CSV table of C-alpha atoms in Angstrom, one decimal:
chain,number,residue,atom,x,y,z
S,1,MET,CA,0.0,0.0,0.0
S,2,VAL,CA,1.3,3.5,-0.9
S,3,GLN,CA,2.3,5.3,2.3
S,4,TRP,CA,2.3,9.0,1.2
S,5,THR,CA,-0.6,11.2,1.9
S,6,SER,CA,0.4,14.5,0.1
S,7,ALA,CA,2.9,15.7,-2.4
S,8,MET,CA,5.8,18.2,-2.3
S,9,GLY,CA,6.7,19.5,-5.8
S,10,ALA,CA,10.2,20.2,-6.8
S,11,ALA,CA,9.7,23.9,-7.1
S,12,GLN,CA,8.1,24.2,-3.7
S,13,LEU,CA,10.7,22.1,-2.0
S,14,ALA,CA,13.5,24.2,-3.7
S,15,ARG,CA,11.9,27.4,-2.4
S,16,LEU,CA,11.9,26.0,1.2
S,17,LEU,CA,15.4,24.8,0.9
S,18,GLY,CA,16.6,28.1,-0.6
S,19,SER,CA,15.4,30.0,2.5
S,20,GLN,CA,17.8,27.9,4.5
S,21,GLN,CA,20.8,28.1,2.2
S,22,GLU,CA,22.5,31.2,3.5
S,23,ARG,CA,22.2,30.4,7.2
S,24,LEU,CA,22.4,26.6,7.5
S,25,ALA,CA,26.1,26.8,8.2
S,26,GLY,CA,27.3,28.9,11.1
S,27,PRO,CA,30.0,31.5,10.7
S,28,GLY,CA,33.4,29.9,10.2
S,29,SER,CA,32.1,26.3,10.0
S,30,ARG,CA,33.1,23.9,7.3
S,31,ARG,CA,30.8,23.6,4.4
S,32,PRO,CA,29.5,20.0,4.2
S,33,PRO,CA,29.3,18.0,0.9
S,34,ALA,CA,26.4,19.1,-1.3
S,35,TYR,CA,24.5,15.8,-0.8
S,36,ARG,CA,24.9,16.2,3.0
S,37,ALA,CA,23.7,19.8,3.0
S,38,LEU,CA,20.7,18.8,0.9
S,39,ALA,CA,19.8,15.8,3.2
S,40,ASP,CA,20.2,18.1,6.3
S,41,GLY,CA,18.0,20.7,4.8
S,42,ILE,CA,15.2,18.2,4.0
S,43,ARG,CA,15.5,16.7,7.5
S,44,LEU,CA,15.2,20.1,9.2
S,45,LEU,CA,12.1,20.8,7.1
S,46,VAL,CA,10.5,17.5,8.2
S,47,LEU,CA,11.5,18.0,11.9
S,48,GLU,CA,9.9,21.5,11.9
S,49,GLY,CA,6.7,20.3,10.2
S,50,ARG,CA,7.2,22.6,7.2
S,51,VAL,CA,7.3,19.4,5.0
S,52,PRO,CA,4.6,17.1,6.3
S,53,VAL,CA,5.4,13.5,7.3
S,54,GLY,CA,4.1,11.3,4.5
S,55,ALA,CA,4.7,13.8,1.8
S,56,ARG,CA,5.8,12.4,-1.5
S,57,LEU,CA,8.9,14.1,-2.7
S,58,ALA,CA,9.8,15.0,-6.3
S,59,ALA,CA,11.7,12.5,-8.3
S,60,GLU,CA,15.4,12.8,-8.3
S,61,ARG,CA,15.7,14.2,-11.8
S,62,GLU,CA,13.0,16.9,-11.2
S,63,LEU,CA,14.5,18.0,-7.9
S,64,ALA,CA,18.0,18.1,-9.4
S,65,LEU,CA,16.7,20.4,-12.2
S,66,ALA,CA,14.9,22.7,-9.7
S,67,LEU,CA,18.0,23.0,-7.5
S,68,SER,CA,20.6,23.2,-10.4
S,69,VAL,CA,22.6,20.2,-8.9
S,70,SER,CA,23.5,16.8,-10.3
S,71,ARG,CA,21.1,13.9,-10.1
S,72,THR,CA,23.8,12.1,-8.3
S,73,THR,CA,23.7,14.7,-5.5
S,74,VAL,CA,20.0,14.2,-5.0
S,75,ALA,CA,20.2,10.5,-5.1
S,76,ALA,CA,22.9,10.5,-2.4
S,77,ALA,CA,20.9,12.8,-0.3
S,78,TYR,CA,17.8,10.6,-0.6
S,79,GLU,CA,19.9,7.6,0.3
S,80,ALA,CA,21.3,9.3,3.4
S,81,LEU,CA,17.7,10.2,4.5
S,82,ARG,CA,16.6,6.6,4.0
S,83,ALA,CA,19.5,5.4,6.1
S,84,GLU,CA,18.5,7.9,8.9
S,85,GLY,CA,14.8,7.0,8.8
S,86,PHE,CA,13.6,10.3,7.3
S,87,LEU,CA,12.6,8.8,3.9
S,88,GLU,CA,10.9,5.7,2.7
S,89,SER,CA,10.7,4.5,-0.9
S,90,ARG,CA,9.0,1.8,-2.9
S,91,ARG,CA,9.7,1.0,-6.6
S,92,GLY,CA,6.9,2.5,-8.7
S,93,ALA,CA,5.5,4.6,-5.8
S,94,GLY,CA,8.3,7.1,-5.3
S,95,SER,CA,9.8,8.3,-2.0
S,96,TRP,CA,8.0,10.0,0.9
S,97,THR,CA,9.0,11.6,4.1
S,98,ALA,CA,9.0,9.8,7.4
S,99,VAL,CA,10.4,10.1,11.0
S,100,PRO,CA,12.6,7.4,12.6
S,101,ALA,CA,11.0,4.9,14.9
S,102,GLY,CA,10.5,6.3,18.4
S,103,ASN,CA,10.7,9.9,17.3
S,104,PRO,CA,7.6,12.1,18.0
S,105,LEU,CA,5.8,13.5,15.0
S,106,PRO,CA,6.8,17.1,14.4
S,107,ALA,CA,4.3,19.7,15.5
S,108,ARG,CA,2.8,21.9,12.8
S,109,GLY,CA,1.8,24.6,15.3
S,110,LEU,CA,3.2,25.7,18.6
S,111,GLU,CA,1.7,23.2,21.0
S,112,PRO,CA,2.8,23.5,24.7
S,113,LEU,CA,5.0,20.9,26.2
S,114,PRO,CA,3.4,18.2,28.4
S,115,PRO,CA,3.6,19.1,32.1
S,116,GLU,CA,6.0,16.1,32.8
S,117,ALA,CA,8.6,17.7,30.5
S,118,LEU,CA,8.7,21.0,32.2
S,119,GLY,CA,11.3,20.0,34.9
S,120,SER,CA,14.1,19.5,32.4
S,121,VAL,CA,13.1,21.7,29.4
S,122,ILE,CA,12.4,25.4,29.4
S,123,ASP,CA,9.4,26.0,27.1
S,124,LEU,CA,9.7,29.1,25.0
S,125,GLY,CA,7.4,27.7,22.3
S,126,THR,CA,4.1,28.9,23.6
S,127,ALA,CA,3.2,32.6,24.4
S,128,ALA,CA,1.0,31.8,27.3
S,129,LEU,CA,1.3,32.5,31.1
S,130,PRO,CA,-0.2,30.7,34.1
S,131,ALA,CA,-3.7,31.8,35.2
S,132,PRO,CA,-3.9,35.1,37.2
S,133,GLU,CA,-5.1,33.8,40.5
S,134,PRO,CA,-7.2,34.3,42.5
S,135,TRP,CA,-9.3,35.6,39.6
S,136,LEU,CA,-9.7,32.4,37.8
S,137,THR,CA,-11.0,30.6,40.9
S,138,ARG,CA,-13.3,33.6,41.7
S,139,ALA,CA,-14.6,33.7,38.1
S,140,VAL,CA,-15.4,30.0,38.1
S,141,GLN,CA,-17.1,30.2,41.5
S,142,GLY,CA,-19.2,33.2,40.2
S,143,ALA,CA,-20.1,31.2,37.1
S,144,LEU,CA,-21.3,28.3,39.2
S,145,GLU,CA,-23.6,30.5,41.1
S,146,GLU,CA,-25.1,31.8,37.8
S,147,LEU,CA,-25.4,28.4,36.2
S,148,PRO,CA,-28.7,26.9,37.6
S,149,PRO,CA,-31.1,28.8,35.3
S,150,TYR,CA,-29.1,27.8,32.3
S,151,ALA,CA,-29.0,24.2,33.4
S,152,HIS,CA,-32.7,24.0,32.9
S,153,THR,CA,-32.3,24.9,29.1
S,154,HIS,CA,-30.9,22.9,26.2
S,155,GLY,CA,-27.6,24.7,26.7
S,156,ASP,CA,-27.0,25.5,23.0
S,157,TYR,CA,-26.4,29.1,22.2
S,158,PRO,CA,-24.8,29.3,18.7
S,159,ALA,CA,-24.3,33.1,18.9
S,160,GLY,CA,-23.2,33.0,22.6
S,161,LEU,CA,-25.0,33.7,25.9
S,162,PRO,CA,-27.1,36.8,25.5
S,163,ALA,CA,-25.7,38.3,28.7
S,164,LEU,CA,-22.1,37.9,27.5
S,165,ARG,CA,-22.9,39.3,24.0
S,166,ALA,CA,-24.5,42.3,25.6
S,167,MET,CA,-21.5,42.8,27.9
S,168,ILE,CA,-19.0,42.6,25.1
S,169,ALA,CA,-21.1,45.1,23.0
S,170,GLU,CA,-21.2,47.4,26.1
S,171,ARG,CA,-17.4,47.3,26.4
S,172,TYR,CA,-17.0,48.4,22.8
S,173,THR,CA,-19.5,51.1,23.2
S,174,ALA,CA,-17.7,52.4,26.3
S,175,ARG,CA,-14.6,52.8,24.1
S,176,GLY,CA,-16.5,55.1,21.7
S,177,ILE,CA,-17.4,52.3,19.2
S,178,PRO,CA,-21.2,52.0,19.3
S,179,THR,CA,-22.0,48.3,19.2
S,180,MET,CA,-25.2,46.2,19.5
S,181,PRO,CA,-25.4,42.6,20.9
S,182,GLU,CA,-26.5,41.6,17.4
S,183,GLN,CA,-23.0,42.6,16.2
S,184,VAL,CA,-21.3,40.0,18.5
S,185,MET,CA,-20.8,36.3,18.3
S,186,VAL,CA,-19.1,34.4,21.1
S,187,THR,CA,-16.6,31.7,19.8
S,188,THR,CA,-14.4,29.0,21.2
S,189,GLY,CA,-11.3,31.1,21.4
S,190,ALA,CA,-9.8,33.4,18.7
S,191,MET,CA,-8.9,30.4,16.6
S,192,GLY,CA,-12.5,29.3,16.5
S,193,ALA,CA,-13.5,32.9,15.4
S,194,ILE,CA,-10.9,33.1,12.6
S,195,ASP,CA,-11.7,29.6,11.4
S,196,ALA,CA,-15.3,30.5,11.1
S,197,ILE,CA,-14.5,33.8,9.2
S,198,CYS,CA,-12.1,32.0,6.8
S,199,HIS,CA,-14.7,29.4,5.9
S,200,LEU,CA,-17.3,32.1,5.3
S,201,PHE,CA,-15.2,34.5,3.3
S,202,GLY,CA,-12.1,32.6,2.3
S,203,GLY,CA,-13.0,29.4,0.6
S,204,ARG,CA,-10.6,26.9,-0.9
S,205,GLY,CA,-8.3,28.7,-3.4
S,206,GLU,CA,-9.2,32.3,-2.2
S,207,ARG,CA,-6.4,34.7,-1.6
S,208,ILE,CA,-5.8,35.9,1.9
S,209,ALA,CA,-3.3,38.7,2.6
S,210,VAL,CA,-1.3,38.2,5.7
S,211,GLU,CA,1.5,40.1,7.5
S,212,SER,CA,4.9,38.7,7.0
S,213,PRO,CA,5.8,37.4,9.6
S,214,SER,CA,2.5,36.5,11.2
S,215,TYR,CA,1.1,34.2,13.9
S,216,ALA,CA,2.2,30.6,13.0
S,217,ASN,CA,-1.0,28.8,14.1
S,218,ILE,CA,-3.3,31.1,12.1
S,219,LEU,CA,-1.1,30.7,9.0
S,220,GLN,CA,-1.4,26.9,9.4
S,221,LEU,CA,-5.2,27.2,9.9
S,222,MET,CA,-5.5,29.1,6.7
S,223,ARG,CA,-3.3,26.7,4.7
S,224,GLU,CA,-5.4,23.7,5.9
S,225,ALA,CA,-8.5,25.6,4.8
S,226,GLY,CA,-7.0,25.7,1.3
S,227,ALA,CA,-6.3,29.5,1.2
S,228,ARG,CA,-3.7,31.0,-1.0
S,229,LEU,CA,-1.6,33.1,1.3
S,230,VAL,CA,-0.3,36.5,0.0
S,231,PRO,CA,2.5,37.7,2.4
S,232,VAL,CA,2.9,41.5,3.0
S,233,ALA,CA,6.3,42.4,4.6
S,234,MET,CA,6.2,44.3,7.9
S,235,ALA,CA,8.2,47.5,8.2
S,236,GLU,CA,11.6,47.1,9.9
S,237,GLY,CA,11.7,46.7,13.7
S,238,LEU,CA,8.7,47.9,15.6
S,239,ALA,CA,7.6,50.4,12.9
S,240,GLY,CA,4.4,48.5,12.1
S,241,TRP,CA,3.0,48.1,8.6
S,242,ASP,CA,4.4,49.2,5.3
S,243,LEU,CA,1.4,50.9,3.9
S,244,ASP,CA,2.8,51.3,0.3
S,245,ARG,CA,3.2,47.5,0.2
S,246,TRP,CA,-0.3,46.9,1.6
S,247,ARG,CA,-1.9,49.2,-1.0
S,248,GLN,CA,0.0,47.5,-3.8
S,249,VAL,CA,-1.0,44.0,-2.6
S,250,LEU,CA,-4.6,44.9,-2.1
S,251,ARG,CA,-4.8,46.5,-5.5
S,252,GLU,CA,-2.9,43.9,-7.5
S,253,ALA,CA,-3.7,40.6,-5.7
S,254,ALA,CA,-7.3,41.6,-4.8
S,255,PRO,CA,-7.4,39.2,-1.7
S,256,ARG,CA,-10.9,38.3,-0.4
S,257,ILE,CA,-9.8,38.9,3.1
S,258,ALA,CA,-6.7,40.2,4.9
S,259,TYR,CA,-5.6,39.2,8.4
S,260,VAL,CA,-3.7,41.6,10.6
S,261,VAL,CA,-2.6,42.0,14.3
S,262,ALA,CA,-2.5,45.8,15.0
S,263,ASP,CA,-1.9,45.6,18.7
S,264,PHE,CA,1.5,44.2,19.8
S,265,HIS,CA,1.8,42.1,16.7
S,266,ASN,CA,2.6,38.4,17.1
S,267,PRO,CA,5.6,37.8,16.7
S,268,THR,CA,7.2,41.2,16.2
S,269,GLY,CA,5.5,43.1,19.0
S,270,ALA,CA,4.8,46.1,16.7
S,271,LEU,CA,2.0,48.5,17.5
S,272,ALA,CA,0.3,50.2,14.6
S,273,ASP,CA,-0.4,53.9,15.1
S,274,GLU,CA,-3.7,55.6,14.3
S,275,ASP,CA,-2.6,56.9,10.9
S,276,GLN,CA,-1.6,53.4,9.8
S,277,ARG,CA,-4.9,52.0,11.0
S,278,ARG,CA,-6.9,54.6,9.2
S,279,ARG,CA,-5.0,54.2,6.0
S,280,LEU,CA,-5.2,50.4,6.0
S,281,VAL,CA,-8.9,50.5,6.5
S,282,GLU,CA,-9.3,52.9,3.6
S,283,ALA,CA,-7.1,50.8,1.4
S,284,ALA,CA,-9.1,47.7,2.2
S,285,ARG,CA,-12.4,49.4,1.6
S,286,SER,CA,-11.2,50.6,-1.8
S,287,ALA,CA,-10.1,47.2,-2.8
S,288,GLY,CA,-13.2,45.4,-1.5
S,289,THR,CA,-11.1,43.4,0.9
S,290,VAL,CA,-12.6,42.3,4.3
S,291,LEU,CA,-10.1,43.2,7.0
S,292,VAL,CA,-9.9,40.7,9.8
S,293,VAL,CA,-8.3,42.4,12.9
S,294,ASP,CA,-7.0,40.2,15.7
S,295,GLU,CA,-7.2,42.1,19.0
S,296,THR,CA,-6.1,39.2,21.3
S,297,MET,CA,-3.0,41.2,22.5
S,298,SER,CA,-4.8,44.6,22.8
S,299,GLU,CA,-5.0,44.5,26.6
S,300,LEU,CA,-1.3,43.7,27.1
S,301,ARG,CA,0.1,47.3,27.3
S,302,LEU,CA,3.2,46.8,29.4
S,303,ASP,CA,4.6,50.3,29.6
S,304,PRO,CA,2.2,52.4,31.8
S,305,ASP,CA,2.9,55.6,30.0
S,306,LEU,CA,1.9,54.2,26.6
S,307,VAL,CA,-1.3,55.8,25.1
S,308,MET,CA,-3.1,53.2,23.0
S,309,PRO,CA,-4.4,54.1,19.6
S,310,ARG,CA,-8.1,53.6,18.8
S,311,ARG,CA,-9.3,50.2,17.8
S,312,MET,CA,-9.3,49.4,14.0
S,313,CYS,CA,-13.1,49.2,13.9
S,314,ALA,CA,-13.3,52.8,15.0
S,315,PHE,CA,-12.2,53.8,11.5
S,316,ASP,CA,-15.0,51.7,9.9
S,317,PRO,CA,-18.2,53.3,11.3
S,318,ALA,CA,-20.4,51.6,8.6
S,319,GLY,CA,-19.1,48.2,9.6
S,320,SER,CA,-18.6,47.1,6.0
S,321,THR,CA,-14.8,46.5,6.0
S,322,VAL,CA,-13.5,45.5,9.4
S,323,ILE,CA,-14.3,42.3,11.3
S,324,THR,CA,-12.8,42.3,14.8
S,325,VAL,CA,-11.7,39.2,16.7
S,326,GLY,CA,-11.1,39.3,20.5
S,327,SER,CA,-10.2,36.7,23.1
S,328,ALA,CA,-9.7,36.1,26.8
S,329,SER,CA,-6.9,33.6,26.1
S,330,LYS,CA,-3.9,36.0,26.0
S,331,ALA,CA,-5.0,38.7,28.4
S,332,PHE,CA,-6.4,36.3,31.0
S,333,TRP,CA,-5.6,32.7,30.5
S,334,ALA,CA,-5.1,30.3,27.6
S,335,GLY,CA,-7.2,27.7,29.3
S,336,MET,CA,-10.2,30.1,29.1
S,337,ARG,CA,-11.2,29.3,25.5
S,338,ILE,CA,-13.6,32.2,25.0
S,339,GLY,CA,-13.3,34.5,22.0
S,340,TRP,CA,-15.7,36.7,20.1
S,341,VAL,CA,-16.3,38.4,16.7
S,342,ARG,CA,-17.6,41.9,16.3
S,343,ALA,CA,-19.0,42.6,12.8
S,344,ALA,CA,-22.0,43.9,10.9
S,345,PRO,CA,-25.2,42.1,12.0
S,346,ASP,CA,-25.6,40.3,8.6
S,347,VAL,CA,-22.1,38.9,8.9
S,348,ILE,CA,-22.8,37.7,12.4
S,349,ARG,CA,-26.0,36.0,11.2
S,350,SER,CA,-24.1,34.2,8.5
S,351,LEU,CA,-21.4,33.1,10.9
S,352,VAL,CA,-24.0,31.8,13.4
S,353,ALA,CA,-25.8,29.9,10.6
S,354,ALA,CA,-22.6,28.3,9.4
S,355,ARG,CA,-21.6,27.3,12.9
S,356,ALA,CA,-24.3,24.6,13.1
S,357,TYR,CA,-22.0,22.5,11.0
S,358,ALA,CA,-18.9,23.1,13.1
S,359,ASP,CA,-18.9,23.2,16.9
S,360,MET,CA,-22.5,24.2,17.6
S,361,GLY,CA,-21.6,26.6,20.4
S,362,THR,CA,-19.2,27.6,23.2
S,363,PRO,CA,-19.3,26.0,26.7
S,364,VAL,CA,-21.8,27.8,28.9
S,365,LEU,CA,-19.8,27.7,32.1
S,366,GLU,CA,-16.8,29.4,30.6
S,367,GLN,CA,-18.9,32.1,29.1
S,368,LEU,CA,-20.5,32.8,32.5
S,369,ALA,CA,-17.0,33.0,34.0
S,370,VAL,CA,-15.9,35.6,31.5
S,371,ASN,CA,-19.2,37.5,32.0
S,372,TRP,CA,-18.6,37.5,35.7
S,373,LEU,CA,-15.1,39.0,35.2
S,374,PHE,CA,-16.4,41.7,32.9
S,375,SER,CA,-19.4,42.6,35.1
S,376,THR,CA,-17.6,42.7,38.5
S,377,GLY,CA,-14.4,44.6,37.6
S,378,GLY,CA,-12.4,41.3,38.1
S,379,TRP,CA,-11.3,41.5,34.4
S,380,GLU,CA,-9.4,44.8,34.9
S,381,GLN,CA,-7.7,43.6,38.1
S,382,ALA,CA,-6.7,40.2,36.5
S,383,VAL,CA,-5.4,42.0,33.4
S,384,GLU,CA,-3.3,44.4,35.5
S,385,LEU,CA,-1.8,41.3,37.2
S,386,ARG,CA,-1.1,39.8,33.8
S,387,ARG,CA,0.6,43.0,32.7
S,388,SER,CA,2.8,43.0,35.7
S,389,GLN,CA,3.9,39.4,35.2
S,390,ALA,CA,4.6,40.0,31.5
S,391,ARG,CA,6.5,43.2,32.1
S,392,GLU,CA,8.8,41.6,34.7
S,393,ASN,CA,9.3,38.6,32.4
S,394,ARG,CA,10.0,40.9,29.4
S,395,ASP,CA,12.6,42.9,31.3
S,396,ALA,CA,14.3,39.8,32.6
S,397,LEU,CA,14.4,38.0,29.3
S,398,VAL,CA,15.7,41.1,27.4
S,399,ALA,CA,18.5,41.6,29.9
S,400,ALA,CA,19.5,37.9,29.9
S,401,VAL,CA,19.6,37.6,26.1
S,402,ARG,CA,21.5,40.8,25.6
S,403,ARG,CA,24.1,39.5,28.2
S,404,GLU,CA,24.5,36.0,26.9
S,405,LEU,CA,24.0,36.6,23.1
S,406,PRO,CA,25.1,40.2,22.4
S,407,GLU,CA,25.3,39.6,18.7
S,408,TRP,CA,21.5,38.9,18.5
S,409,GLU,CA,19.4,41.8,17.4
S,410,PHE,CA,16.0,42.9,18.5
S,411,GLU,CA,13.8,45.8,19.8
S,412,ALA,CA,12.0,45.3,23.0
S,413,PRO,CA,8.2,45.9,22.4
S,414,ARG,CA,6.1,48.0,24.6
S,415,GLY,CA,3.4,45.4,25.0
S,416,GLY,CA,2.3,41.9,24.0
S,417,LEU,CA,4.0,38.6,24.9
S,418,THR,CA,6.7,38.1,22.2
S,419,LEU,CA,10.2,39.1,21.2
S,420,TRP,CA,11.3,38.8,17.6
S,421,VAL,CA,15.0,38.1,17.4
S,422,ARG,CA,17.5,38.2,14.5
S,423,THR,CA,20.0,35.5,15.4
S,424,GLY,CA,23.3,36.9,14.1
S,425,GLY,CA,23.3,35.0,10.9
S,426,LEU,CA,22.5,31.6,12.5
S,427,SER,CA,19.8,29.3,11.2
S,428,GLY,CA,16.7,29.5,13.3
S,429,SER,CA,15.8,26.0,12.3
S,430,ARG,CA,19.2,24.7,13.5
S,431,LEU,CA,18.9,26.7,16.7
S,432,ALA,CA,15.5,25.1,17.4
S,433,GLU,CA,16.9,21.7,16.8
S,434,ALA,CA,20.0,22.3,19.0
S,435,GLY,CA,17.8,23.9,21.7
S,436,GLU,CA,16.0,20.6,22.1
S,437,ARG,CA,19.3,18.9,22.9
S,438,VAL,CA,20.3,21.5,25.5
S,439,GLY,CA,16.9,21.8,27.2
S,440,VAL,CA,15.3,24.9,25.8
S,441,ARG,CA,12.4,24.8,23.3
S,442,VAL,CA,12.1,27.7,20.9
S,443,PRO,CA,10.2,28.1,17.6
S,444,SER,CA,12.3,29.1,14.6
S,445,GLY,CA,11.4,32.1,12.4
S,446,PRO,CA,10.2,30.1,9.3
S,447,ARG,CA,7.1,28.9,11.3
S,448,PHE,CA,5.9,32.6,11.2
S,449,GLY,CA,6.5,33.1,7.4
S,450,VAL,CA,5.2,31.9,4.1
S,451,ASP,CA,7.4,29.5,2.0
S,452,GLY,CA,10.3,29.4,4.4
S,453,ALA,CA,11.0,33.0,5.1
S,454,PHE,CA,12.7,34.2,8.3
S,455,GLU,CA,15.3,31.5,8.6
S,456,GLY,CA,17.5,33.9,10.5
S,457,TYR,CA,15.0,34.6,13.3
S,458,VAL,CA,13.5,33.0,16.5
S,459,ARG,CA,10.5,34.1,18.6
S,460,LEU,CA,11.0,34.4,22.4
S,461,PRO,CA,7.8,34.8,24.5
S,462,PHE,CA,7.7,36.5,27.9
S,463,THR,CA,6.7,33.3,29.7
S,464,VAL,CA,9.6,33.0,32.0
S,465,GLY,CA,11.4,35.5,34.3
S,466,GLY,CA,14.0,35.8,37.0
S,467,ALA,CA,16.4,32.9,37.3
S,468,VAL,CA,14.5,30.9,34.7
S,469,ALA,CA,15.0,33.6,32.1
S,470,ASP,CA,18.7,33.7,32.9
S,471,GLU,CA,19.0,29.9,32.5
S,472,ALA,CA,16.9,30.1,29.2
S,473,ALA,CA,19.4,32.6,27.8
S,474,VAL,CA,22.4,30.4,28.9
S,475,ARG,CA,20.8,27.4,27.1
S,476,LEU,CA,20.1,29.4,24.0
S,477,ALA,CA,23.8,30.5,24.0
S,478,ALA,CA,24.8,26.8,24.3
S,479,ALA,CA,22.5,26.0,21.3
S,480,ALA,CA,24.1,28.8,19.3
S,481,ARG,CA,27.5,27.4,20.0
S,482,LEU,CA,26.4,24.0,18.7
S,483,VAL,CA,25.1,25.6,15.5
S,484,GLU,CA,28.3,27.7,15.1
S,485,THR,CA,30.6,24.7,15.4
S,486,GLY,CA,28.4,22.3,13.4
S,487,ALA,CA,28.3,19.9,16.4
S,488,GLN,CA,26.3,16.7,15.9
S,489,GLY,CA,25.1,14.2,18.4
S,490,SER,CA,23.2,14.5,21.6
S,491,GLY,CA,25.5,16.7,23.6
S,492,GLU,CA,25.5,16.5,27.3
S,493,GLY,CA,21.7,16.8,27.5
S,494,PRO,CA,19.5,19.2,29.4
S,495,ARG,CA,20.0,19.9,33.1
S,496,THR,CA,17.1,19.8,35.5
S,497,PHE,CA,16.2,23.3,36.5
S,498,VAL,CA,14.2,24.2,39.7
S,499,ALA,CA,12.8,27.7,39.7
């Protein structure tokens, strides 16, 4: 029986490999033979999940032509991968990617480590903090007190609990953005919201414009929905969007929707100013593009003196262009899977109607918990605690990385949960692989790009502080040394760290 489940064309694989070419070898390291470099490149793509396990690779002759190398080089690389367990072949069926026996399947997203691994590995893969107690416990207790009347109903609320929809609408109105409950749908997290929007507006084959870089899990969600992603490069550093590029893409590619993170962008941390927001809404309106704005980081202003710009939907009073997505997951706790969509009433009705074929609705108890937080003032106090935690972690991590890795380049953002770091010419993919060996888990830059961009970056979230941040930087420096020297093998292994 044929074992492959998808195909990776020669041109596509060549693009992914080309993104690694300049940085796969560290400064001063010896250049490996061509076949070895090719085998290593494909292996890294499989380990990162950018080439799926079970993907049929192009024939040797096709890949050789796409890479401008000899067929002998490709054949030797494929043979090396077969010997290492990363490739399987069958006469007449071709060759497809695999992982060696006993190895975990590579994650396509940024899944958190299992709790049992946290004693020996520092997890910088997921931008999420522990719950801000005692507010989680109080919210759940408050929800339980409100639950009995709902327990006597069917419990299905496809648009969300009326009380929570009204509360979310009231919060937007209080910010100067008049909103009715009919303009709000409660979802199972921001991912559930964006998934519903993509299926409504961005069917298979539709173009979706995305920031480059952008949030890795959303990019993967859109790929799996069959969208054609159109990347739009961010401005350098924390400058936000390049509006000239956005206007050009919206005009020439005519994407059906565009996905943006205006508030403390994930992963760069950039904050778009009011002029950028106004101009992007105008450009999207002119192009007929629906602008999906992810506000999940909007509450995480870490510098107290920072004055936040108005929300994107404030520049779309008619409600014809902007769809806003919010969530409790980043500002409060990732385990609180409550998100929401704010849009025109007709869009909300369409989303609710389509939901009947997806998840039916969001859990009632969690909706009641978020409603309790909003209605009692507990949300503001919990978010202030979250800001304090993230601020301390940011400052500790920034100081530790600058001390241990002075050649790495970054700008410290004024909010959010992530640091976007240029790694001094080292391969982010190799750093991620080496980090696993020394006990620090870090996602490489290409996870946040389209077609292998950002090989020279990693994302560092503000999830650890104090002595743990210091140790994380020490381990990252150890991983960098492994990459620079081209070291192979398991190394000495991670040390158990007790915070």
